[in-house]
Amino acid sequence: MPAFVTFGRILFAVLFIYTGATKLFAIQATADFIATKVVVPEIIAPYAKQIETATAMTTPQLLAIAVGALESVAGLMIALNFGARFFAMLLIIYVAVATVLFYDFWNLAPPDNAKMLVDALKNLSIIGALCMIIGYGRTTRPAEAAYGDV
């Protein structure tokens, strides 16, 4: 059973490693997409301006780099089973926020929202798999113990 868990963990992590890498290789395209959906709150705007000035990059570009790095590093750490629970928790927060911000299926009429709804449900399934990684943890347990703590 542990071999299947390890193999499944690696296959699952490939999703985040790949999408993180594609975001990092196409930073401007990712930043343009982020700019259409994310607005910097007024309370944070002065600090964002300072960071933009210091880095000579826009906030969407900085977010694109941060998101790409988070996905790549977290995916790699989950695949290697090093800090898997911590990185799974970070990805749960990231996927939940991204789902709310980018898949606003509730604002579209029912025939038009089908693809967005399916994508949001896929993200919900990914959150479920991340919860299983958190619940399973780093060490292997017997099958009976996994069901006895419910």
Short mmCIF file of C-alpha atoms in Angstrom, two decimals:
data_model
loop_
_atom_site.label_atom_id
_atom_site.label_comp_id
_atom_site.label_asym_id
_atom_site.label_seq_id
_atom_site.Cartn_x
_atom_site.Cartn_y
_atom_site.Cartn_z
CA MET A 1 0.00 0.00 0.00
CA PRO A 2 2.75 2.58 0.78
CA ALA A 3 4.10 2.25 -2.79
CA PHE A 4 0.70 3.24 -4.18
CA VAL A 5 0.51 6.19 -1.78
CA THR A 6 3.98 7.36 -2.80
CA PHE A 7 3.21 6.95 -6.49
CA GLY A 8 -0.11 8.76 -6.10
CA ARG A 9 1.51 11.59 -4.16
CA ILE A 10 4.11 12.05 -6.92
CA LEU A 11 1.50 11.98 -9.68
CA PHE A 12 -0.65 14.46 -7.78
CA ALA A 13 2.30 16.81 -7.21
CA VAL A 14 3.10 16.87 -10.93
CA LEU A 15 0.02 19.06 -11.40
CA PHE A 16 1.44 21.81 -9.19
CA ILE A 17 5.02 21.46 -10.44
CA TYR A 18 3.87 21.81 -14.05
CA THR A 19 1.44 24.69 -13.52
CA GLY A 20 3.94 26.55 -11.33
CA ALA A 21 6.65 26.18 -13.96
CA THR A 22 4.36 27.38 -16.75
CA LYS A 23 3.47 30.45 -14.68
CA LEU A 24 7.16 31.20 -14.13
CA PHE A 25 8.05 30.72 -17.80
CA ALA A 26 5.20 33.03 -18.90
CA ILE A 27 5.27 35.64 -16.15
CA GLN A 28 3.78 38.45 -18.25
CA ALA A 29 0.87 36.35 -19.49
CA THR A 30 0.17 35.21 -15.94
CA ALA A 31 0.46 38.78 -14.67
CA ASP A 32 -1.99 40.00 -17.32
CA PHE A 33 -4.49 37.34 -16.27
CA ILE A 34 -4.04 38.19 -12.59
CA ALA A 35 -4.51 41.89 -13.36
CA THR A 36 -7.97 41.20 -14.81
CA LYS A 37 -9.20 39.59 -11.59
CA VAL A 38 -7.21 40.91 -8.63
CA VAL A 39 -7.46 44.47 -7.30
CA VAL A 40 -5.07 45.69 -4.61
CA PRO A 41 -7.09 46.90 -1.60
CA GLU A 42 -6.72 50.57 -0.72
CA ILE A 43 -5.32 49.78 2.71
CA ILE A 44 -2.40 47.87 1.14
CA ALA A 45 -1.93 50.14 -1.90
CA PRO A 46 0.82 52.37 -0.40
CA TYR A 47 2.88 49.32 0.59
CA ALA A 48 2.32 47.73 -2.81
CA LYS A 49 3.58 50.93 -4.46
CA GLN A 50 6.74 50.83 -2.32
CA ILE A 51 7.38 47.22 -3.30
CA GLU A 52 6.72 48.04 -6.97
CA THR A 53 9.21 50.90 -6.79
CA ALA A 54 11.85 48.77 -5.05
CA THR A 55 11.53 45.86 -7.50
CA ALA A 56 10.64 47.80 -10.68
CA MET A 57 7.82 45.31 -11.26
CA THR A 58 4.06 45.65 -11.09
CA THR A 59 2.00 43.98 -8.38
CA PRO A 60 0.52 41.43 -10.84
CA GLN A 61 4.03 40.48 -11.96
CA LEU A 62 5.13 40.00 -8.35
CA LEU A 63 2.02 37.92 -7.65
CA ALA A 64 2.70 35.81 -10.76
CA ILE A 65 6.22 35.07 -9.54
CA ALA A 66 5.00 34.32 -6.01
CA VAL A 67 2.22 32.02 -7.21
CA GLY A 68 4.49 30.20 -9.67
CA ALA A 69 7.14 29.71 -7.01
CA LEU A 70 4.58 28.54 -4.44
CA GLU A 71 3.09 25.97 -6.79
CA SER A 72 6.47 24.66 -7.97
CA VAL A 73 8.09 24.45 -4.55
CA ALA A 74 5.00 23.06 -2.81
CA GLY A 75 4.49 20.46 -5.55
CA LEU A 76 8.12 19.40 -5.32
CA MET A 77 8.01 19.16 -1.53
CA ILE A 78 4.81 17.08 -1.64
CA ALA A 79 6.35 14.78 -4.26
CA LEU A 80 9.46 14.35 -2.11
CA ASN A 81 7.31 13.98 1.03
CA PHE A 82 9.30 16.67 2.81
CA GLY A 83 7.09 19.04 4.80
CA ALA A 84 4.13 17.63 2.90
CA ARG A 85 1.53 18.63 5.50
CA PHE A 86 2.74 22.23 5.67
CA PHE A 87 2.89 22.67 1.90
CA ALA A 88 -0.46 20.95 1.47
CA MET A 89 -1.97 23.48 3.91
CA LEU A 90 -0.43 26.36 1.93
CA LEU A 91 -1.86 24.91 -1.28
CA ILE A 92 -5.30 24.50 0.30
CA ILE A 93 -5.34 28.20 1.12
CA TYR A 94 -4.01 29.11 -2.33
CA VAL A 95 -6.46 26.89 -4.25
CA ALA A 96 -9.42 28.11 -2.17
CA VAL A 97 -8.56 31.77 -2.73
CA ALA A 98 -7.87 31.20 -6.44
CA THR A 99 -11.19 29.39 -6.83
CA VAL A 100 -13.15 32.24 -5.29
CA LEU A 101 -11.29 34.92 -7.26
CA PHE A 102 -11.04 33.29 -10.68
CA TYR A 103 -14.07 30.98 -10.98
CA ASP A 104 -17.04 33.21 -10.24
CA PHE A 105 -19.57 30.80 -11.76
CA TRP A 106 -22.33 32.25 -9.56
CA ASN A 107 -22.31 35.45 -11.66
CA LEU A 108 -23.13 33.64 -14.91
CA ALA A 109 -26.38 32.16 -16.19
CA PRO A 110 -26.70 28.35 -15.91
CA PRO A 111 -25.84 27.30 -19.46
CA ASP A 112 -22.86 29.66 -19.60
CA ASN A 113 -21.40 28.77 -16.22
CA ALA A 114 -20.94 25.04 -16.88
CA LYS A 115 -17.20 25.12 -17.62
CA MET A 116 -16.44 27.44 -14.71
CA LEU A 117 -18.53 25.32 -12.37
CA VAL A 118 -16.69 22.15 -13.42
CA ASP A 119 -13.33 23.91 -12.95
CA ALA A 120 -14.40 25.09 -9.49
CA LEU A 121 -15.47 21.54 -8.61
CA LYS A 122 -12.11 20.23 -9.82
CA ASN A 123 -10.42 22.69 -7.48
CA LEU A 124 -12.67 21.45 -4.68
CA SER A 125 -11.51 17.90 -5.45
CA ILE A 126 -7.88 19.06 -5.36
CA ILE A 127 -8.53 20.58 -1.93
CA GLY A 128 -9.93 17.21 -0.85
CA ALA A 129 -6.79 15.42 -2.02
CA LEU A 130 -4.64 17.98 -0.19
CA CYS A 131 -6.68 17.30 2.96
CA MET A 132 -5.90 13.59 2.55
CA ILE A 133 -2.20 14.42 2.32
CA ILE A 134 -2.49 16.40 5.54
CA GLY A 135 -4.43 13.59 7.22
CA TYR A 136 -2.09 10.86 6.05
CA GLY A 137 1.06 12.74 6.96
CA ARG A 138 4.64 11.69 6.43
CA THR A 139 4.68 8.29 8.06
CA THR A 140 2.86 5.24 6.85
CA ARG A 141 0.15 3.72 9.03
CA PRO A 142 -1.66 0.42 8.91
CA ALA A 143 -4.97 0.48 7.05
CA GLU A 144 -6.96 -0.20 10.23
CA ALA A 145 -5.54 2.84 12.05
CA ALA A 146 -6.43 5.10 9.15
CA TYR A 147 -10.13 4.30 9.59
CA GLY A 148 -10.12 4.06 13.38
CA ASP A 149 -9.53 7.77 14.00
CA VAL A 150 -12.66 9.04 12.22
#
